[in-house]
Coordinates of C-alpha atoms in Angstrom, one line a residue:
Chain A
M1 CA -20.6 23.3 -24.0
T2 CA -22.3 22.3 -20.7
R3 CA -20.8 18.8 -21.0
W4 CA -17.4 20.3 -21.7
L5 CA -17.6 22.6 -18.7
D6 CA -18.9 19.6 -16.6
S7 CA -16.0 17.4 -17.5
L8 CA -13.5 20.3 -17.0
G9 CA -15.0 21.0 -13.5
R10 CA -14.8 17.3 -12.6
G11 CA -11.2 17.2 -13.8
I12 CA -10.3 20.2 -11.6
V13 CA -12.1 18.8 -8.6
G14 CA -10.5 15.4 -9.1
Y15 CA -7.0 16.9 -9.4
C16 CA -7.5 19.0 -6.3
A17 CA -8.8 16.0 -4.4
A18 CA -5.7 14.0 -5.5
A19 CA -3.4 16.8 -4.4
G20 CA -5.2 17.0 -1.1
D21 CA -4.9 13.2 -0.6
T22 CA -1.2 13.4 -1.4
I23 CA -0.5 16.2 1.1
L24 CA -2.5 14.4 3.8
L25 CA -0.8 11.1 3.2
A26 CA 2.6 12.8 3.4
L27 CA 1.7 14.5 6.6
R28 CA 0.4 11.3 8.1
A29 CA 3.6 9.5 7.1
L30 CA 5.6 12.3 8.8
G31 CA 3.4 11.8 11.9
H32 CA 4.8 8.2 12.1
I33 CA 8.4 9.3 11.7
D34 CA 9.1 8.4 15.3
G35 CA 8.8 4.8 14.3
A36 CA 11.6 5.1 11.7
L37 CA 14.2 3.9 14.1
R38 CA 12.3 0.7 14.8
K39 CA 11.8 0.2 11.1
F40 CA 15.4 1.1 10.2
P41 CA 16.4 -2.4 8.9
E42 CA 13.4 -2.3 6.6
I43 CA 14.3 1.3 5.5
L44 CA 17.8 0.2 4.8
G45 CA 16.5 -2.6 2.6
H46 CA 14.4 -0.1 0.6
M47 CA 17.4 2.3 0.4
Y48 CA 19.5 -0.5 -1.0
A49 CA 16.8 -1.5 -3.5
Y50 CA 16.2 2.0 -4.7
G51 CA 19.9 3.0 -4.8
I52 CA 21.2 -0.1 -6.5
R53 CA 18.3 -0.2 -9.0
T54 CA 19.0 3.3 -10.2
L55 CA 22.8 3.4 -9.7
P56 CA 23.9 2.5 -13.2
V57 CA 21.6 4.8 -15.1
T58 CA 22.2 7.6 -12.6
A59 CA 25.9 7.2 -13.0
V60 CA 25.8 7.3 -16.8
V61 CA 23.4 10.3 -16.9
G62 CA 25.5 12.2 -14.4
L63 CA 28.8 11.5 -16.2
F64 CA 27.5 12.5 -19.6
F65 CA 25.6 15.5 -18.3
G66 CA 28.8 16.9 -16.8
A67 CA 30.5 16.3 -20.2
I68 CA 27.7 18.1 -22.1
L69 CA 27.8 21.0 -19.6
A70 CA 31.6 21.3 -20.0
L71 CA 31.4 21.2 -23.8
Q72 CA 28.6 23.6 -24.2
T73 CA 29.8 26.2 -21.7
G74 CA 33.5 25.6 -22.6
L75 CA 33.0 26.4 -26.3
A76 CA 31.1 29.6 -25.4
L77 CA 33.7 30.6 -22.8
D78 CA 36.5 30.0 -25.3
L79 CA 35.1 32.8 -27.5
Y80 CA 35.9 35.2 -24.7
G81 CA 39.2 33.5 -23.8
Q82 CA 37.8 32.3 -20.5
V83 CA 37.8 28.6 -21.1
E84 CA 39.9 28.0 -17.9
V85 CA 36.9 28.7 -15.7
V86 CA 34.9 25.8 -17.1
G87 CA 35.6 23.9 -13.9
I88 CA 33.8 26.5 -11.9
V89 CA 30.8 26.5 -14.2
V90 CA 30.5 22.7 -14.3
T91 CA 31.0 22.2 -10.5
A92 CA 28.6 25.0 -9.5
G93 CA 26.0 23.9 -12.1
M94 CA 26.1 20.3 -11.0
C95 CA 26.1 20.9 -7.3
R96 CA 23.4 23.6 -7.3
E97 CA 21.0 22.4 -9.9
M98 CA 21.7 19.5 -12.1
G99 CA 22.9 16.9 -9.5
P100 CA 19.7 16.9 -7.5
F101 CA 17.6 17.4 -10.6
I102 CA 19.1 14.4 -12.4
A103 CA 18.9 12.1 -9.3
A104 CA 15.3 13.1 -8.9
L105 CA 14.5 12.6 -12.5
V106 CA 16.0 9.1 -12.5
L107 CA 14.3 8.2 -9.2
S108 CA 10.9 9.5 -10.3
S109 CA 10.9 7.5 -13.5
T110 CA 12.1 4.3 -11.9
V111 CA 11.4 4.2 -8.2
G112 CA 8.4 6.6 -8.2
S113 CA 6.6 4.7 -10.9
G114 CA 7.6 1.4 -9.3
M115 CA 6.2 2.5 -5.9
A116 CA 2.9 3.5 -7.5
A117 CA 2.7 0.1 -9.3
E118 CA 3.6 -1.8 -6.1
I119 CA 1.2 0.0 -3.8
G120 CA -1.5 0.2 -6.5
T121 CA -1.3 -3.6 -7.0
M122 CA -1.6 -4.1 -3.2
K123 CA -4.6 -1.7 -3.1
V124 CA -6.5 -3.4 -5.9
S125 CA -5.7 -6.9 -4.6
E126 CA -7.1 -6.0 -1.2
E127 CA -3.7 -6.3 0.6
V128 CA -4.1 -2.7 2.0
D129 CA -7.7 -3.6 3.2
A130 CA -6.2 -6.7 4.8
L131 CA -3.7 -4.5 6.8
E132 CA -6.5 -2.2 7.9
I133 CA -8.6 -5.1 9.1
M134 CA -5.6 -6.4 11.0
A135 CA -5.6 -3.0 12.6
I136 CA -2.2 -2.2 11.0
D137 CA -2.0 1.3 9.7
P138 CA -1.0 1.1 6.0
V139 CA 0.6 4.5 6.3
R140 CA 2.9 3.4 9.1
F141 CA 3.5 0.0 7.6
L142 CA 3.9 0.8 3.9
V143 CA 4.2 4.5 3.3
M144 CA 6.6 5.8 6.0
P145 CA 9.5 3.4 5.5
R146 CA 9.5 4.0 1.7
L147 CA 9.2 7.7 2.1
V148 CA 12.1 7.9 4.5
A149 CA 14.2 5.7 2.4
L150 CA 13.7 7.9 -0.6
M151 CA 14.5 11.1 1.4
L152 CA 17.8 9.4 2.3
V153 CA 18.6 7.9 -1.1
C154 CA 18.1 11.0 -3.2
P155 CA 20.8 13.0 -1.5
I156 CA 23.2 10.0 -1.7
L157 CA 22.6 9.7 -5.4
T158 CA 22.9 13.5 -5.8
I159 CA 26.5 13.3 -4.3
L160 CA 27.3 10.6 -6.8
V161 CA 25.9 12.6 -9.7
D162 CA 27.7 15.8 -8.6
F163 CA 31.0 13.9 -8.5
L164 CA 30.5 12.0 -11.8
G165 CA 29.4 15.2 -13.5
V166 CA 32.5 17.0 -12.4
V167 CA 34.6 14.0 -13.6
G168 CA 32.7 14.0 -17.0
G169 CA 33.4 17.7 -17.3
L170 CA 37.1 17.1 -16.5
V171 CA 37.4 14.5 -19.3
V172 CA 35.9 16.9 -21.9
A173 CA 37.9 19.9 -20.5
V174 CA 41.2 18.0 -20.8
T175 CA 40.6 16.1 -24.1
Q176 CA 38.5 18.7 -26.1
L177 CA 38.9 22.1 -24.6
G178 CA 42.7 22.1 -23.9
V179 CA 42.3 22.9 -20.2
S180 CA 44.9 21.2 -18.0
Q181 CA 43.7 18.8 -15.3
H182 CA 45.4 20.9 -12.6
V183 CA 43.6 24.1 -13.7
Y184 CA 40.2 22.4 -14.0
L185 CA 40.4 20.9 -10.5
E186 CA 41.7 24.1 -9.0
Q187 CA 38.7 25.9 -10.5
A188 CA 36.3 23.2 -9.3
I189 CA 37.6 23.6 -5.8
E190 CA 37.4 27.3 -6.1
A191 CA 33.7 27.0 -7.0
L192 CA 33.1 25.1 -3.8
R193 CA 35.0 27.8 -1.8
Y194 CA 32.9 30.6 -3.3
E195 CA 30.4 30.8 -0.5
R196 CA 30.6 28.9 2.7
T197 CA 27.9 29.3 5.3
F198 CA 26.2 26.8 7.7
W199 CA 29.3 25.6 9.6
E200 CA 31.6 26.5 6.7
W201 CA 29.9 24.0 4.3
P202 CA 30.0 25.0 0.6
K203 CA 26.6 26.5 0.0
D204 CA 26.3 25.0 -3.5
V205 CA 26.6 21.5 -2.0
Y206 CA 24.3 21.8 1.0
T207 CA 21.6 23.6 -0.9
G208 CA 21.8 20.9 -3.6
L209 CA 21.4 18.2 -0.9
A210 CA 18.5 20.1 0.7
K211 CA 16.8 20.1 -2.7
A212 CA 17.5 16.4 -3.0
V213 CA 15.8 15.7 0.3
V214 CA 12.7 17.7 -0.8
F215 CA 12.7 15.9 -4.2
G216 CA 13.0 12.5 -2.5
F217 CA 10.0 13.4 -0.3
T218 CA 8.0 14.6 -3.3
I219 CA 8.7 11.5 -5.4
G220 CA 7.8 9.3 -2.5
A221 CA 4.6 11.2 -1.5
V222 CA 3.3 11.4 -5.1
G223 CA 4.2 7.8 -6.1
L224 CA 2.8 6.3 -2.9
A225 CA -0.4 8.4 -2.9
A226 CA -1.0 7.5 -6.5
G227 CA -0.7 3.9 -5.6
M228 CA -3.0 4.2 -2.5
R229 CA -5.7 5.9 -4.7
A230 CA -5.5 3.1 -7.4
S231 CA -8.8 1.3 -8.1
G232 CA -10.3 -0.8 -10.8
G233 CA -7.7 -3.5 -11.4
A234 CA -4.7 -3.4 -13.8
L235 CA -6.1 -0.4 -15.7
G236 CA -6.2 1.6 -12.4
V237 CA -2.7 0.6 -11.5
G238 CA -1.5 1.7 -15.0
R239 CA -3.3 5.0 -14.5
A240 CA -1.7 5.4 -11.1
V241 CA 1.8 4.9 -12.5
R242 CA 1.3 7.4 -15.3
N243 CA -0.1 10.0 -12.9
A244 CA 2.8 9.4 -10.5
V245 CA 5.5 10.0 -13.2
V246 CA 3.8 13.0 -14.7
N247 CA 3.1 14.7 -11.4
C248 CA 6.6 13.9 -10.0
L249 CA 8.3 15.5 -13.0
L250 CA 6.0 18.6 -12.9
L251 CA 6.5 19.1 -9.2
I252 CA 10.3 18.6 -9.3
I253 CA 10.6 21.3 -12.0
I254 CA 8.4 23.7 -10.1
F255 CA 10.0 23.0 -6.7
S256 CA 13.4 23.3 -8.2
Y257 CA 12.7 26.8 -9.3
Y258 CA 11.2 27.9 -6.0
L259 CA 14.0 26.3 -4.0
T260 CA 16.7 28.0 -6.1
W261 CA 14.9 31.3 -5.7
A262 CA 14.7 30.7 -1.9
F263 CA 18.4 29.9 -1.6
Y264 CA 19.9 32.3 -4.1
G265 CA 17.1 34.8 -5.1
Chain B
M1 CA -23.2 -10.4 18.8
I2 CA -23.4 -8.8 15.4
R3 CA -26.5 -6.8 14.5
L4 CA -27.2 -4.8 11.3
E5 CA -30.2 -2.5 11.5
G6 CA -31.7 -0.9 8.4
V7 CA -28.3 -0.8 6.6
T8 CA -28.5 1.0 3.3
K9 CA -25.6 1.4 0.9
S10 CA -25.6 2.9 -2.6
F11 CA -22.9 3.5 -5.2
G12 CA -23.9 6.3 -7.5
D13 CA -27.6 5.7 -8.3
R14 CA -27.3 1.9 -7.7
T15 CA -28.6 0.8 -4.3
I16 CA -26.8 -2.4 -3.1
L17 CA -28.1 -2.7 0.4
D18 CA -31.6 -1.5 1.0
G19 CA -32.5 -1.4 4.7
L20 CA -30.8 -4.7 5.5
D21 CA -31.6 -6.2 9.0
L22 CA -29.5 -9.1 10.3
H23 CA -28.7 -10.6 13.7
I24 CA -25.9 -13.1 14.1
E25 CA -25.7 -15.0 17.4
R26 CA -22.5 -15.6 19.4
G27 CA -20.7 -18.8 18.6
E28 CA -22.6 -19.7 15.4
V29 CA -21.4 -20.1 11.9
F30 CA -23.7 -18.0 9.8
A31 CA -23.6 -18.2 6.0
L32 CA -24.9 -15.2 3.9
M33 CA -25.8 -16.3 0.5
G34 CA -27.0 -14.7 -2.7
R35 CA -26.2 -14.2 -6.3
S36 CA -23.1 -12.4 -7.5
G37 CA -23.3 -8.7 -7.1
T38 CA -26.0 -8.7 -4.4
G39 CA -23.9 -7.1 -1.8
K40 CA -22.6 -10.0 0.3
S41 CA -19.0 -8.9 0.5
I42 CA -20.2 -5.3 1.1
T43 CA -22.3 -6.5 4.1
L44 CA -19.1 -8.2 5.4
K45 CA -17.1 -5.0 5.0
H46 CA -19.7 -3.1 7.0
M47 CA -19.4 -5.5 9.9
V48 CA -15.7 -4.7 10.3
G49 CA -16.1 -1.0 9.6
L50 CA -14.2 -1.0 6.3
M51 CA -17.4 0.6 4.8
K52 CA -19.8 2.9 6.4
P53 CA -23.6 2.6 5.8
D54 CA -25.4 5.5 4.1
A55 CA -28.2 4.8 6.5
G56 CA -28.8 2.4 9.4
S57 CA -26.3 1.0 11.9
V58 CA -24.0 -1.8 12.6
W59 CA -23.6 -3.1 16.2
I60 CA -20.9 -5.4 17.6
D61 CA -21.6 -6.6 21.1
G62 CA -24.0 -3.8 21.7
V63 CA -21.7 -1.0 20.4
N64 CA -22.6 1.0 17.4
L65 CA -19.6 1.2 15.0
A66 CA -20.6 4.7 13.9
T67 CA -20.0 6.0 17.4
M68 CA -16.5 4.6 17.6
D69 CA -13.4 6.8 17.2
K70 CA -10.4 5.5 15.2
R71 CA -8.7 4.1 18.2
A72 CA -11.8 2.2 19.4
L73 CA -12.3 0.8 15.9
K74 CA -8.7 -0.3 15.7
N75 CA -9.0 -2.1 19.0
L76 CA -12.2 -3.7 17.9
R77 CA -10.6 -4.9 14.7
R78 CA -8.1 -6.9 16.7
R79 CA -11.0 -9.1 17.7
F80 CA -11.7 -9.9 14.1
G81 CA -10.2 -12.3 11.7
Y82 CA -10.9 -11.8 8.0
L83 CA -10.3 -14.2 5.2
F84 CA -10.4 -12.4 1.9
Q85 CA -11.7 -13.9 -1.4
S86 CA -8.2 -13.5 -2.8
A87 CA -6.5 -14.3 0.5
A88 CA -4.8 -10.8 0.3
L89 CA -1.5 -12.1 1.5
I90 CA 1.3 -9.5 1.7
N91 CA 3.2 -10.4 -1.5
W92 CA 6.8 -9.8 -0.3
L93 CA 6.4 -11.7 3.0
D94 CA 6.7 -15.5 3.2
I95 CA 4.0 -17.7 4.6
E96 CA 5.4 -17.6 8.1
A97 CA 5.9 -13.8 8.1
N98 CA 2.3 -13.3 6.8
V99 CA 0.8 -15.4 9.6
A100 CA 3.1 -13.8 12.2
L101 CA 2.3 -10.2 11.0
P102 CA -0.6 -9.4 13.3
L103 CA 1.3 -11.0 16.3
R104 CA 4.5 -8.9 15.6
E105 CA 2.5 -5.7 15.1
H106 CA 0.1 -6.0 18.1
T107 CA 1.6 -8.2 20.8
R108 CA 4.7 -8.2 22.9
M109 CA 5.1 -12.0 22.4
K110 CA 8.7 -13.3 22.3
P111 CA 9.9 -14.3 18.8
A112 CA 10.0 -18.0 19.9
D113 CA 6.4 -17.8 21.1
I114 CA 5.3 -16.1 17.9
E115 CA 7.1 -18.9 15.9
E116 CA 5.3 -21.5 18.0
R117 CA 1.9 -19.9 17.5
V118 CA 2.5 -19.6 13.8
R119 CA 3.5 -23.3 13.5
E120 CA 0.4 -24.3 15.5
R121 CA -1.9 -22.3 13.2
L122 CA -0.2 -23.6 10.1
R123 CA -0.6 -27.2 11.6
W124 CA -4.3 -26.5 12.0
V125 CA -4.6 -25.6 8.3
R126 CA -2.3 -28.5 7.3
L127 CA 0.5 -26.3 5.9
V128 CA 3.6 -27.5 7.7
G129 CA 6.8 -27.5 5.7
D130 CA 6.0 -24.6 3.4
E131 CA 6.6 -21.8 5.8
H132 CA 9.3 -20.1 3.8
K133 CA 7.5 -20.0 0.5
L134 CA 6.3 -16.7 -0.9
P135 CA 2.6 -16.2 -1.8
S136 CA 3.6 -16.3 -5.5
E137 CA 5.0 -19.8 -5.1
I138 CA 1.9 -21.5 -3.7
S139 CA -1.5 -22.5 -5.1
G140 CA -4.8 -20.7 -4.7
G141 CA -6.0 -23.3 -2.1
M142 CA -2.8 -22.9 -0.1
K143 CA -3.2 -19.1 -0.2
K144 CA -6.7 -19.5 1.3
R145 CA -5.3 -21.7 4.0
V146 CA -2.5 -19.2 4.8
G147 CA -5.1 -16.5 4.8
L148 CA -7.1 -18.5 7.2
A149 CA -4.1 -19.2 9.4
R150 CA -3.4 -15.4 9.5
A151 CA -7.0 -14.6 10.2
I152 CA -7.0 -16.8 13.3
A153 CA -3.5 -16.0 14.5
M154 CA -4.7 -13.6 17.1
D155 CA -7.4 -15.9 18.5
P156 CA -10.2 -13.7 17.2
D157 CA -13.8 -13.6 18.6
I158 CA -15.3 -13.1 15.2
V159 CA -14.0 -14.6 11.9
L160 CA -15.4 -13.3 8.6
Y161 CA -15.0 -15.3 5.4
D162 CA -15.4 -13.8 2.0
E163 CA -16.1 -16.5 -0.6
P164 CA -13.8 -19.0 1.2
T165 CA -14.0 -21.7 -1.5
S166 CA -14.4 -19.7 -4.7
G167 CA -12.0 -20.8 -7.4
L168 CA -11.0 -24.0 -5.6
D169 CA -11.4 -27.6 -6.7
P170 CA -14.1 -29.6 -4.8
V171 CA -11.6 -31.5 -2.6
T172 CA -9.8 -28.3 -1.5
G173 CA -13.2 -26.6 -1.1
R174 CA -14.2 -29.4 1.4
V175 CA -10.9 -29.0 3.2
I176 CA -11.6 -25.3 3.7
R177 CA -15.2 -26.0 4.8
N178 CA -14.0 -28.5 7.4
L179 CA -11.4 -26.0 8.6
I180 CA -14.1 -23.3 9.1
R181 CA -16.1 -25.6 11.4
E182 CA -12.9 -26.8 13.1
V183 CA -11.6 -23.3 13.8
N184 CA -15.0 -22.2 15.1
E185 CA -15.1 -25.0 17.6
R186 CA -11.4 -24.7 18.6
L187 CA -11.6 -20.9 19.2
G188 CA -15.2 -20.7 20.3
A189 CA -15.5 -17.9 17.7
T190 CA -18.5 -16.5 15.8
S191 CA -18.1 -17.0 12.1
V192 CA -19.8 -15.2 9.2
M193 CA -19.2 -16.6 5.7
V194 CA -20.5 -15.0 2.5
T195 CA -20.7 -17.4 -0.4
H196 CA -22.7 -18.2 -3.4
D197 CA -22.0 -21.9 -3.1
V198 CA -24.8 -23.9 -1.4
L199 CA -22.4 -26.7 -0.4
D200 CA -20.4 -24.2 1.7
A201 CA -23.5 -23.3 3.6
I202 CA -24.9 -26.8 4.0
E203 CA -21.6 -28.3 5.2
A204 CA -20.2 -25.4 7.3
A205 CA -23.1 -23.2 8.6
D206 CA -25.5 -23.4 11.5
R207 CA -27.9 -20.9 9.8
I208 CA -28.1 -19.5 6.3
G209 CA -29.4 -16.1 5.3
F210 CA -30.4 -15.3 1.7
L211 CA -29.8 -11.8 0.3
F212 CA -32.1 -10.5 -2.4
D213 CA -32.7 -6.9 -3.5
G214 CA -30.5 -5.6 -0.7
K215 CA -32.4 -7.3 2.1
V216 CA -32.3 -10.6 3.9
E217 CA -35.2 -12.5 2.3
E218 CA -35.2 -15.5 4.6
I219 CA -33.0 -17.3 7.2
C220 CA -33.0 -21.1 7.3
T221 CA -31.0 -24.0 8.8
P222 CA -29.1 -26.3 6.4
D223 CA -31.7 -29.0 7.0
G224 CA -34.6 -26.6 6.3
L225 CA -33.3 -25.4 3.0
R226 CA -35.7 -27.4 0.8
D227 CA -38.7 -26.2 2.8
A228 CA -37.8 -22.5 2.5
K229 CA -40.9 -20.3 2.4
S230 CA -39.5 -17.9 -0.2
E231 CA -39.9 -19.1 -3.8
R232 CA -36.8 -17.1 -4.8
V233 CA -34.8 -18.9 -2.1
R234 CA -36.1 -22.3 -3.2
N235 CA -35.3 -21.5 -6.8
F236 CA -31.8 -20.4 -5.8
V237 CA -31.1 -23.5 -3.8
Q238 CA -32.6 -25.8 -6.4
G239 CA -30.7 -24.1 -9.2
H240 CA -27.5 -24.7 -7.4
I241 CA -28.4 -28.3 -6.6
A242 CA -29.4 -28.9 -10.2
E243 CA -26.1 -27.5 -11.3

């Protein structure tokens, strides 16, 4: 019993320490944000790598998710003779919730884990120590450019997922639900007209993009912090990657709820 | 130049350094020897402030590292060059960019001047013509030489070498040892090398310290090795020579 409590206590303390490390690292990276302009060519390189690496899978997932959303909601709406509004449901659903969520999901499982592995390998092979000895701040040199790149890439991928999701929904609406293309698109545009604030921007779009920025920041902070904490060779790097993916997914779900609540609650 | 006074360092219940005292003179090449796991690399990391002692103090040019704030420590580190055991080259930068890294980050040198300095350092370590290869495309010996070129790119006052010849064939090992002496003379630097290879110490060092049980047991010159007072030191050296 004592041993069990001891290991539970150690686990909780370890988890809290890791969370604290992640928050501190993220804050330190934000403290170097003024250097982002100087590092912009490097940031662009990271954006290109992260965006291109995840583009095919993001596009496929976005397209099929829109199709699933249209089919599921369309069949239910058809029972009440309301199938024409499927365009509204798909567009609002994708822009508000599923677009940023899918982009973040794909990024955390590909880029987040990749970052943890890359930085973790650098940590265990003393490359991070080498930077410190050369008086080069690893947070400014390694963390900040990657974090900024992810904060910019996630909204871009979100726009792509939103668009492809609506297209996937259109295909299903026209071919399987008997909704005309004209009606679907009219409803989709109506969904974006529903509420316009913040310089007349569709609220569903900008809240979705704001979520995407937060998700990009979260994935970067969690993945990079997991890498920076890695120790003990290949085993430690593997552990860092696993922790990064699990924590990213958990935080994205939790943050998604609270952000929706903050914007619409 | 470098002074360690009563430095103690433990990991869990295992004490690695146990009141270590060491004084390294300006301009010399000092070799710190000992068996694997005796804390040689840890001693080196204390000298550059990568690790902090549990007790005792580390002094560089009369300044206690413990009293330095982050900025002062950062400025101090610019005076150091450090060759890691694994070379620790940044894996996505080519050889030229690795050597140029500290110059690009810390100086306002023009790109042409940086390129000239990098080529000069690469000439010193006999690595001309491979500037655009990635670390993954070169051998272990070449990595060490690139690591050395990077360590001396900023004309450091103090160069620290962590097992500079481990894992290298005897010929490449001798090349690295000659480079250590050459660099020390060209830059007028102070060099500290940790090694478990007696040849490194005999060929490159002015003085050799032996680390046993977390303390420096004895300091000898290369010529005085066979006449060391400590039996453990004599056994260590003879064991190596016998090997």
